[in-house]
Short mmCIF file of C-alpha atoms and ligand atoms in Angstrom, two decimals:
data_model
loop_
_atom_site.label_atom_id
_atom_site.label_comp_id
_atom_site.label_asym_id
_atom_site.label_seq_id
_atom_site.Cartn_x
_atom_site.Cartn_y
_atom_site.Cartn_z
CA UNK L 1 2.24 -14.03 -29.16
CA UNK L 2 1.53 -13.93 -25.51
CA UNK L 3 -1.83 -12.66 -26.13
CA UNK L 4 -2.69 -15.45 -28.58
CA UNK L 5 -1.43 -18.06 -26.24
CA UNK L 6 -3.53 -16.55 -23.54
CA UNK L 7 -6.65 -16.41 -25.40
CA UNK L 8 -6.46 -19.91 -26.84
CA UNK L 9 -5.59 -21.61 -23.70
CA UNK L 10 -7.38 -22.68 -20.53
CA UNK L 11 -5.58 -19.76 -18.90
CA UNK L 12 -8.20 -17.31 -20.60
CA UNK L 13 -10.83 -18.65 -18.19
CA UNK L 14 -8.82 -18.11 -15.12
CA UNK L 15 -6.75 -15.13 -16.18
CA UNK L 16 -3.57 -17.13 -15.83
CA UNK L 17 -1.00 -14.90 -14.45
CA UNK L 18 1.97 -16.20 -16.64
CA UNK L 19 0.70 -14.32 -19.65
CA UNK L 20 0.96 -11.14 -17.78
CA UNK L 21 4.43 -11.78 -16.88
CA UNK L 22 6.37 -12.14 -13.76
CA UNK L 23 4.59 -15.04 -11.97
CA UNK L 24 6.69 -17.74 -13.50
CA UNK L 25 9.89 -16.07 -12.57
CA UNK L 26 8.63 -15.29 -9.10
CA UNK L 27 8.52 -19.02 -8.29
CA UNK L 28 11.39 -20.03 -10.49
CA UNK L 29 14.93 -18.90 -10.18
CA UNK L 30 16.16 -16.66 -7.46
CA UNK L 31 18.19 -13.64 -8.56
CA UNK L 32 22.16 -14.21 -7.89
CA UNK L 33 23.98 -11.96 -5.59
CA UNK L 34 23.68 -8.25 -6.55
CA UNK L 35 25.96 -5.52 -5.50
CA UNK L 36 24.88 -1.96 -5.85
CA UNK L 37 27.93 0.35 -5.97
CA UNK L 38 28.43 4.03 -5.14
CA UNK L 39 24.91 5.13 -4.48
CA UNK L 40 23.85 7.80 -2.07
CA UNK L 41 22.47 5.62 0.56
CA UNK L 42 19.39 7.06 2.25
CA UNK L 43 19.03 4.34 4.79
CA UNK L 44 16.27 5.54 7.02
CA UNK L 45 18.03 3.41 9.73
CA UNK L 46 18.66 5.80 12.64
CA UNK L 47 21.94 4.01 13.49
CA UNK L 48 23.41 4.31 9.90
CA UNK L 49 22.02 7.63 8.84
CA UNK L 50 23.00 8.67 5.20
CA UNK L 51 26.11 7.45 3.43
CA UNK L 52 26.88 9.90 0.54
CA UNK L 53 28.63 6.98 -1.31
CA UNK L 54 28.06 3.46 -0.34
CA UNK L 55 27.43 -0.15 -1.50
CA UNK L 56 24.76 -2.66 -0.82
CA UNK L 57 25.15 -6.44 -1.17
CA UNK L 58 21.92 -8.26 -1.79
CA UNK L 59 22.14 -12.05 -1.27
CA UNK L 60 19.49 -14.67 -0.71
CA UNK L 61 16.90 -11.96 -0.85
CA UNK L 62 18.23 -10.00 1.99
CA UNK L 63 20.58 -7.07 2.63
CA UNK L 64 23.66 -9.03 3.36
CA UNK L 65 25.91 -5.90 3.81
CA UNK L 66 26.06 -2.19 3.58
CA UNK L 67 29.11 -0.02 3.58
CA UNK L 68 32.06 1.29 1.53
CA UNK L 69 33.99 -0.78 -1.06
CA UNK L 70 32.01 -4.04 -0.77
CA UNK L 71 32.92 -6.92 -2.95
CA UNK L 72 31.44 -10.30 -3.71
CA UNK L 73 32.71 -12.78 -6.36
CA UNK L 74 30.20 -13.51 -9.02
CA UNK L 75 27.85 -10.75 -8.07
CA UNK L 76 25.85 -8.79 -10.60
CA UNK L 77 26.99 -5.21 -10.23
CA UNK L 78 24.64 -2.29 -10.49
CA UNK L 79 26.32 1.09 -10.86
CA UNK L 80 24.53 3.33 -8.41
CA UNK L 81 26.39 6.46 -9.29
CA UNK L 82 24.04 9.53 -9.50
CA UNK L 83 21.33 7.65 -7.72
CA UNK L 84 19.72 7.44 -4.37
CA UNK L 85 19.31 4.04 -2.81
CA UNK L 86 16.61 3.85 -0.36
CA UNK L 87 14.05 1.48 1.11
CA UNK L 88 11.06 0.86 -1.11
CA UNK L 89 7.88 2.71 -0.11
CA UNK L 90 5.40 1.08 2.09
CA UNK L 91 1.63 1.77 1.46
CA UNK L 92 -0.66 1.11 4.47
CA UNK L 93 -4.27 1.25 2.96
CA UNK L 94 -5.09 0.84 -0.68
CA UNK L 95 -8.34 -0.30 -2.28
CA UNK L 96 -6.82 -2.01 -5.11
CA UNK L 97 -9.84 -3.40 -6.55
CA UNK L 98 -10.74 0.22 -7.43
CA UNK L 99 -8.11 0.36 -10.08
CA UNK L 100 -10.66 -0.60 -12.86
CA UNK L 101 -12.73 2.42 -11.84
CA UNK L 102 -10.14 5.16 -12.69
CA UNK L 103 -11.72 8.06 -14.31
CA UNK L 104 -15.33 7.19 -13.23
CA UNK L 105 -15.34 9.25 -9.97
CA UNK L 106 -16.59 12.82 -10.43
CA UNK L 107 -16.65 15.86 -8.31
CA UNK L 108 -20.22 16.05 -7.02
CA UNK L 109 -22.11 14.25 -4.18
CA UNK L 110 -23.86 12.06 -6.77
CA UNK L 111 -20.71 11.12 -8.78
CA UNK L 112 -18.28 11.02 -5.85
CA UNK L 113 -16.23 8.09 -4.54
CA UNK L 114 -18.76 6.28 -2.49
CA UNK L 115 -21.66 6.34 -5.03
CA UNK L 116 -19.31 5.00 -7.67
CA UNK L 117 -17.87 2.09 -5.68
CA UNK L 118 -21.42 1.37 -4.39
CA UNK L 119 -22.65 1.31 -8.09
CA UNK L 120 -19.96 -0.76 -9.65
CA UNK L 121 -18.86 -3.02 -6.65
CA UNK L 122 -21.79 -5.44 -6.95
CA UNK L 123 -20.95 -6.22 -10.60
CA UNK L 124 -17.40 -7.27 -9.94
CA UNK L 125 -16.24 -10.85 -10.90
CA UNK L 126 -13.28 -12.58 -9.33
CA UNK L 127 -11.38 -12.05 -12.63
CA UNK L 128 -12.14 -8.30 -12.31
CA UNK L 129 -10.74 -8.34 -8.79
CA UNK L 130 -7.67 -10.08 -10.10
CA UNK L 131 -7.02 -7.79 -12.96
CA UNK L 132 -7.60 -4.65 -10.80
CA UNK L 133 -5.18 -5.82 -8.22
CA UNK L 134 -2.43 -6.85 -10.76
CA UNK L 135 -2.90 -3.40 -12.45
CA UNK L 136 -2.45 -1.62 -9.03
CA UNK L 137 0.54 -3.76 -8.21
CA UNK L 138 2.18 -3.03 -11.47
CA UNK L 139 1.63 0.69 -10.81
CA UNK L 140 3.06 0.10 -7.25
CA UNK L 141 6.40 -1.33 -8.66
CA UNK L 142 6.61 1.49 -11.22
CA UNK L 143 6.40 4.04 -8.44
CA UNK L 144 8.75 2.19 -6.12
CA UNK L 145 6.06 0.99 -3.70
CA UNK L 146 7.40 -2.47 -2.32
CA UNK L 147 4.82 -3.22 0.28
CA UNK L 148 1.07 -2.61 0.18
CA UNK L 149 -1.98 -3.11 2.35
CA UNK L 150 -4.56 -4.22 -0.02
CA UNK L 151 -7.72 -2.98 1.68
CA UNK L 152 -10.23 -5.20 -0.08
CA UNK L 153 -13.78 -3.86 0.76
CA UNK L 154 -15.53 -5.72 -2.06
CA UNK L 155 -14.89 -9.44 -1.33
CA UNK L 156 -17.92 -10.88 -2.74
CA UNK L 157 -17.06 -14.46 -2.27
CA UNK L 158 -14.29 -16.88 -1.31
CA UNK L 159 -13.29 -16.81 -4.96
CA UNK L 160 -12.75 -13.03 -4.80
CA UNK L 161 -10.60 -13.38 -1.79
CA UNK L 162 -8.50 -15.99 -3.50
CA UNK L 163 -8.37 -13.90 -6.80
CA UNK L 164 -6.96 -10.93 -4.58
CA UNK L 165 -4.43 -13.23 -3.01
CA UNK L 166 -3.33 -14.74 -6.39
CA UNK L 167 -2.89 -11.24 -7.81
CA UNK L 168 -0.69 -10.28 -4.80
CA UNK L 169 1.39 -13.50 -5.17
CA UNK L 170 1.69 -13.08 -9.01
CA UNK L 171 2.51 -9.37 -8.50
CA UNK L 172 5.54 -10.13 -6.53
CA UNK L 173 5.13 -7.28 -4.03
CA UNK L 174 5.05 -7.68 -0.25
CA UNK L 175 1.74 -7.04 1.32
CA UNK L 176 -1.15 -7.53 3.58
CA UNK L 177 -4.46 -8.67 2.32
CA UNK L 178 -7.08 -6.88 4.22
CA UNK L 179 -10.24 -9.08 3.98
CA UNK L 180 -13.43 -6.88 3.90
CA UNK L 181 -17.02 -7.18 3.27
CA UNK L 182 -18.81 -7.00 -0.12
CA UNK L 183 -20.12 -3.52 -1.22
CA UNK L 184 -23.92 -3.58 -0.37
CA UNK L 185 -23.62 -5.79 2.61
CA UNK L 186 -26.45 -4.80 4.97
CA UNK L 187 -25.36 -3.02 8.05
CA UNK L 188 -26.68 -5.72 10.37
CA UNK L 189 -24.90 -8.55 8.64
CA UNK L 190 -21.44 -9.75 9.72
CA UNK L 191 -18.87 -10.22 7.02
CA UNK L 192 -17.78 -13.50 6.02
CA UNK L 193 -15.62 -14.37 9.11
CA UNK L 194 -15.73 -18.14 8.34
CA UNK L 195 -13.92 -17.48 5.10
CA UNK L 196 -11.42 -15.11 6.76
CA UNK L 197 -10.49 -18.12 9.02
CA UNK L 198 -10.33 -20.33 6.01
CA UNK L 199 -7.93 -17.81 4.23
CA UNK L 200 -5.86 -17.78 7.42
CA UNK L 201 -5.47 -21.37 7.55
CA UNK L 202 -4.71 -21.57 3.75
CA UNK L 203 -2.01 -18.88 3.98
CA UNK L 204 -0.43 -20.76 6.80
CA UNK L 205 -0.42 -23.95 4.87
CA UNK L 206 1.06 -22.24 1.68
CA UNK L 207 3.88 -20.48 3.45
CA UNK L 208 3.76 -17.30 1.32
CA UNK L 209 6.65 -15.35 2.76
CA UNK L 210 5.52 -12.05 1.20
CA UNK L 211 1.90 -12.14 2.17
CA UNK L 212 -0.03 -11.62 5.43
CA UNK L 213 -3.52 -11.39 6.40
CA UNK L 214 -5.73 -8.81 8.34
CA UNK L 215 -9.34 -7.89 8.39
CA UNK L 216 -10.65 -4.64 6.78
CA UNK L 217 -13.73 -3.85 8.83
CA UNK L 218 -16.57 -1.19 8.28
CA UNK L 219 -16.73 -0.06 11.97
CA UNK L 220 -19.74 1.33 13.70
CA UNK L 221 -20.28 4.17 11.36
CA UNK L 222 -20.60 1.96 8.14
CA UNK L 223 -22.37 -1.03 9.75
CA UNK L 224 -23.90 -0.81 13.26
CA UNK L 225 -22.54 -0.75 16.65
CA UNK L 226 -23.66 -4.34 17.27
CA UNK L 227 -22.21 -5.62 14.02
CA UNK L 228 -18.86 -3.66 14.60
CA UNK L 229 -18.57 -5.29 17.98
CA UNK L 230 -19.26 -8.77 16.71
CA UNK L 231 -16.59 -8.40 13.95
CA UNK L 232 -13.85 -6.95 16.23
CA UNK L 233 -14.41 -9.65 18.72
CA UNK L 234 -14.37 -12.46 16.14
CA UNK L 235 -11.25 -11.08 14.39
CA UNK L 236 -9.37 -10.65 17.67
CA UNK L 237 -10.12 -14.27 18.40
CA UNK L 238 -8.43 -15.19 15.08
CA UNK L 239 -5.46 -13.27 16.06
CA UNK L 240 -5.42 -10.93 13.16
CA UNK L 241 -4.77 -7.20 12.82
CA UNK L 242 -7.82 -5.01 12.15
CA UNK L 243 -8.19 -1.81 9.95
CA UNK L 244 -11.06 0.56 10.09
CA UNK L 245 -11.98 3.82 8.54
CA UNK L 246 -12.84 6.98 10.57
CA UNK L 247 -15.16 9.02 8.44
CA UNK L 248 -14.06 12.17 6.91
CA UNK L 249 -17.33 13.83 7.47
CA UNK L 250 -17.04 16.10 10.47
CA UNK L 251 -20.80 15.73 11.46
CA UNK L 252 -20.81 12.12 11.22
CA UNK L 253 -17.54 11.77 12.93
CA UNK L 254 -18.94 13.90 15.94
CA UNK L 255 -22.00 11.79 16.11
CA UNK L 256 -20.29 8.32 16.00
CA UNK L 257 -17.20 9.16 18.08
CA UNK L 258 -15.58 6.14 16.53
CA UNK L 259 -12.44 6.17 18.53
CA UNK L 260 -13.98 6.77 21.82
CA UNK L 261 -16.47 4.05 20.98
CA UNK L 262 -13.67 1.57 20.16
CA UNK L 263 -11.69 2.71 23.28
CA UNK L 264 -14.65 1.93 25.57
CA UNK L 265 -15.18 -1.42 24.12
CA UNK L 266 -11.40 -2.25 24.35
CA UNK L 267 -11.04 -2.37 20.65
CA UNK L 268 -7.91 -0.10 20.45
CA UNK L 269 -4.45 -1.32 20.47
CA UNK L 270 -1.29 -1.97 18.38
CA UNK L 271 -3.16 -4.57 16.31
CA UNK L 272 -5.59 -1.80 15.31
CA UNK L 273 -5.18 0.71 12.36
CA UNK L 274 -7.42 3.70 12.09
CA UNK L 275 -7.64 5.28 8.63
CA UNK L 276 -7.75 9.10 8.00
CA UNK L 277 -8.51 10.28 11.54
CA UNK L 278 -8.99 13.63 10.01
CA UNK L 279 -11.43 14.74 12.79
CA UNK L 280 -9.50 13.15 15.70
CA UNK L 281 -10.02 15.24 18.92
CA UNK L 282 -7.31 15.90 21.51
CA UNK L 283 -9.16 13.15 23.57
CA UNK L 284 -9.01 10.71 20.69
CA UNK L 285 -5.31 11.41 20.09
CA UNK L 286 -4.65 10.65 23.72
CA UNK L 287 -6.69 7.43 23.45
CA UNK L 288 -4.72 6.49 20.26
CA UNK L 289 -1.28 7.10 21.88
CA UNK L 290 -2.08 5.38 25.27
CA UNK L 291 -3.35 2.20 23.43
CA UNK L 292 -0.54 2.35 20.73
CA UNK L 293 -3.10 2.26 18.06
CA UNK L 294 -1.87 3.07 14.52
CA UNK L 295 -3.21 5.70 12.02
CA UNK L 296 -2.86 5.66 8.30
CA UNK L 297 -3.32 9.03 6.38
CA UNK L 298 -3.98 9.43 2.72
CA UNK L 299 -3.56 13.05 1.81
CA UNK L 300 -4.97 12.70 -1.72
CA UNK L 301 -8.33 11.22 -0.51
CA UNK L 302 -8.43 13.46 2.47
CA UNK L 303 -7.93 16.73 0.27
CA UNK L 304 -11.09 15.40 -1.64
CA UNK L 305 -13.49 16.99 0.78
CA UNK L 306 -12.43 15.39 4.19
CA UNK L 307 -9.91 17.83 5.61
CA UNK L 308 -6.34 17.72 6.80
CA UNK L 309 -5.43 15.10 9.46
CA UNK L 310 -3.84 16.27 12.77
CA UNK L 311 -0.43 14.72 11.77
CA UNK L 312 1.78 16.84 13.99
CA UNK L 313 -0.31 16.44 17.23
CA UNK L 314 -0.58 12.69 16.64
CA UNK L 315 3.12 12.30 15.99
CA UNK L 316 3.83 14.54 18.93
CA UNK L 317 1.83 12.29 21.13
CA UNK L 318 3.78 9.22 19.95
CA UNK L 319 1.05 7.81 17.66
CA UNK L 320 2.52 5.72 14.81
CA UNK L 321 1.20 7.47 11.67
CA UNK L 322 1.95 6.11 8.13
CA UNK L 323 1.01 7.03 4.59
CA UNK L 324 -1.34 5.42 2.10
CA UNK L 325 -2.44 5.70 -1.48
CA UNK L 326 -6.23 4.83 -0.71
CA UNK L 327 -7.35 4.38 -4.28
CA UNK L 328 -6.89 5.52 -7.84
CA UNK L 329 -10.63 5.85 -8.65
CA UNK L 330 -10.24 9.37 -7.59
CA UNK L 331 -8.04 11.49 -9.78
CA UNK L 332 -4.72 10.05 -8.74
CA UNK L 333 -1.89 7.99 -9.85
CA UNK L 334 0.28 5.94 -7.64
CA UNK L 335 2.92 8.31 -6.64
CA UNK L 336 4.36 8.31 -3.08
CA UNK L 337 6.60 11.33 -3.98
CA UNK L 338 3.43 13.48 -4.73
CA UNK L 339 1.73 12.23 -1.54
CA UNK L 340 4.63 13.16 0.70
CA UNK L 341 4.63 16.61 -1.12
CA UNK L 342 0.92 16.94 -0.77
CA UNK L 343 0.94 16.17 2.87
CA UNK L 344 3.75 18.66 3.72
CA UNK L 345 1.96 21.48 1.76
CA UNK L 346 -1.46 20.69 3.15
CA UNK L 347 0.02 20.95 6.68
CA UNK L 348 1.81 24.12 5.68
CA UNK L 349 -1.46 25.49 4.10
CA UNK L 350 -3.32 24.87 7.32
CA UNK L 351 -0.60 25.53 10.06
CA UNK L 352 1.71 27.95 8.12
CA UNK L 353 5.39 27.62 7.55
CA UNK L 354 7.54 26.24 10.46
CA UNK L 355 5.63 22.91 10.70
CA UNK L 356 7.83 20.25 12.33
CA UNK L 357 6.73 18.05 9.44
CA UNK L 358 9.23 18.05 6.48
CA UNK L 359 10.74 15.97 3.91
CA UNK L 360 12.62 13.75 6.39
CA UNK L 361 9.49 13.06 8.47
CA UNK L 362 7.47 12.34 5.30
CA UNK L 363 10.08 9.74 4.12
CA UNK L 364 10.10 8.10 7.39
CA UNK L 365 6.32 7.91 7.37
CA UNK L 366 6.48 6.44 3.86
CA UNK L 367 8.95 3.71 4.58
CA UNK L 368 9.94 2.60 8.19
CA UNK L 369 6.72 3.75 9.98
CA UNK L 370 4.73 2.00 7.20
CA UNK L 371 6.74 -1.19 7.94
CA UNK L 372 6.05 -0.80 11.63
CA UNK L 373 2.39 -0.23 10.94
CA UNK L 374 2.11 -3.56 9.02
CA UNK L 375 4.09 -5.45 11.56
CA UNK L 376 7.28 -5.64 9.56
CA UNK L 377 9.72 -3.52 11.40
CA UNK L 378 12.42 -6.35 11.34
CA UNK L 379 11.66 -7.04 7.61
CA UNK L 380 11.30 -3.86 5.62
CA UNK L 381 11.30 -0.15 5.86
CA UNK L 382 15.03 0.69 5.95
CA UNK L 383 18.33 -0.28 4.48
CA UNK L 384 19.59 -2.39 7.40
CA UNK L 385 21.79 -5.35 7.30
CA UNK L 386 19.65 -8.56 7.66
CA UNK L 387 16.46 -7.07 6.51
CA UNK L 388 14.90 -8.29 3.35
CA UNK L 389 16.08 -6.47 0.31
CA UNK L 390 13.00 -4.28 -0.45
CA UNK L 391 14.86 -1.19 -2.02
CA UNK L 392 14.70 1.20 -4.79
CA UNK L 393 17.19 3.38 -6.83
CA UNK L 394 16.02 6.79 -7.68
CA UNK L 395 17.95 8.69 -10.56
CA UNK L 396 19.08 12.08 -9.36
CA UNK L 397 20.39 13.07 -12.92
CA UNK L 398 16.88 13.12 -14.46
CA UNK L 399 15.63 16.62 -15.60
CA UNK L 400 13.28 17.36 -12.83
CA UNK L 401 15.96 16.46 -10.22
CA UNK L 402 19.13 17.80 -11.65
CA UNK L 403 19.32 21.12 -9.81
CA UNK L 404 22.63 22.83 -10.11
CA UNK L 405 22.68 23.39 -6.41
CA UNK L 406 21.76 19.88 -5.50
CA UNK L 407 21.40 20.24 -1.65
CA UNK L 408 19.63 17.89 0.68
CA UNK L 409 18.64 14.69 -0.88
CA UNK L 410 15.51 14.43 1.08
CA UNK L 411 14.35 17.75 -0.34
CA UNK L 412 15.18 16.71 -3.85
CA UNK L 413 13.18 13.61 -3.50
CA UNK L 414 10.11 15.74 -2.72
CA UNK L 415 10.27 16.84 -6.49
CA UNK L 416 10.66 13.37 -7.66
CA UNK L 417 8.17 11.18 -9.57
CA UNK L 418 7.70 7.56 -10.40
CA UNK L 419 9.59 8.04 -13.68
CA UNK L 420 12.80 8.75 -11.62
CA UNK L 421 12.61 5.38 -10.08
CA UNK L 422 15.16 3.33 -11.98
CA UNK L 423 15.37 0.18 -10.02
CA UNK L 424 13.16 -1.87 -7.75
CA UNK L 425 13.90 -4.89 -5.66
CA UNK L 426 11.38 -6.75 -3.54
CA UNK L 427 12.68 -9.56 -1.34
CA UNK L 428 15.93 -9.38 -3.44
CA UNK L 429 13.97 -10.01 -6.72
CA UNK L 430 14.39 -7.46 -9.39
CA UNK L 431 10.91 -6.07 -10.46
CA UNK L 432 12.07 -2.81 -12.20
CA UNK L 433 15.32 -2.04 -13.93
CA UNK L 434 16.40 0.89 -16.16
CA UNK L 435 12.95 2.43 -15.63
CA UNK L 436 11.11 -0.53 -16.90
CA UNK L 437 9.02 -3.23 -15.30
CA UNK L 438 10.81 -6.65 -15.58
CA UNK L 439 8.85 -9.47 -17.10
CA UNK L 440 5.47 -7.70 -16.90
CA UNK L 441 3.55 -7.45 -20.28
CA UNK L 442 2.25 -3.80 -19.64
CA UNK L 443 0.41 -3.68 -23.09
CA UNK L 444 -1.34 -7.00 -22.24
CA UNK L 445 -2.27 -6.00 -18.75
CA UNK L 446 -3.65 -2.60 -19.82
CA UNK L 447 -5.59 -4.18 -22.77
CA UNK L 448 -7.16 -6.63 -20.46
CA UNK L 449 -8.00 -4.04 -17.76
CA UNK L 450 -9.54 -1.79 -20.28
CA UNK L 451 -11.79 -4.63 -21.67
CA UNK L 452 -12.73 -5.66 -18.23
CA UNK L 453 -13.68 -2.01 -17.19
CA UNK L 454 -15.58 -1.56 -20.32
CA UNK L 455 -17.72 -4.79 -19.62
CA UNK L 456 -18.03 -3.74 -15.88
CA UNK L 457 -19.47 -0.36 -17.08
CA UNK L 458 -21.94 -1.98 -19.38
CA UNK L 459 -23.00 -4.58 -16.80
CA UNK L 460 -23.60 -1.81 -14.23
CA UNK L 461 -25.73 0.11 -16.71
ZN1 ZN F 501 -9.98 3.88 2.42
#
């Protein structure tokens, strides 16, 4: 019925969100007070630590109280017995528009990630961008990801930017829209900075509490030194945070010395996020630490031919390092548990056992440090009274987590998978319950995404 309503209405032209579910609810009724009872509380709040059995009261979209034996008249009660309650995961770099390209990236230089996005990117319509982003966000919620950094490096028009933002608003997840350039933009052409300013003004007017804005820049190695300088300076004038990739290619990295170049130009700082930093030198790490520049690592993408980032030296130097999904065009599903596990094992494979990076550090990177990276330390990333209620419940009694010995919860979580995520709240709104997305028509979303991907492939030849 939903499908018929969609196809016959004006909504078909603009891919109205209501038919995919959730959007109407997002702007309609707020959830009443909710009381989660008797869960293992993995708060990620240093002052609170873990509470083996505790309650959380969610009210007006925030964590109103945490403790033992809480009560609140009229609250909806969720039994947390046998579950871990923890902050939702925070992704800090994700090319959501790539979600229509799943399965198209191969394992050779000709069929790899970059040739694929360069081939298909120019054929995207704003509706493709909208659908890809909705698909990514639905997968995010499924996996317990409650904040994203939508690193949009194929904004082909103002309509594309608006489609991305509409998808983020309709998807109900907290996040930053990283406004990037279109695939195929010549190296000497600046990205559309006037439209970036327009989006900044639009967002300020609309007062979208879950959304923020940043710039996703190509940097010197993907544009030119002059272009990069122009873009960095213009975005800083706008007062927006900047994210930029550092190539995973060792030879290119040595040639461009991105971090040293940015340092010399005064373009490092707590408003700057460097992605991957796989080939960061000791001198680079020192520059990052001194300038309080952030780093986002994506173990899945990095394992695909880039290398392993120097996570321990960066963390030891005091660099804020967070975790990111990167994309799902590469063979990947959205699975923060797998990413944490992968990072731990990659570091062990390179450095041997005894690495100071274990489950607790991985969890922190995937929650609180991600929130700090995106400028949300007071808002998300831990179960802390007064923060917004972005939190998840993970079932410990599922087959893959039900070890007889149990043991440390953070170690158990390294064996978890998105299917174990029972419940997801973002800003106090229930987006997943009993293992199922709330108010998202998954069949409809998947059907539309498949149809759009098929058309995209045929347009791209
Ligand atoms: Zn990336």
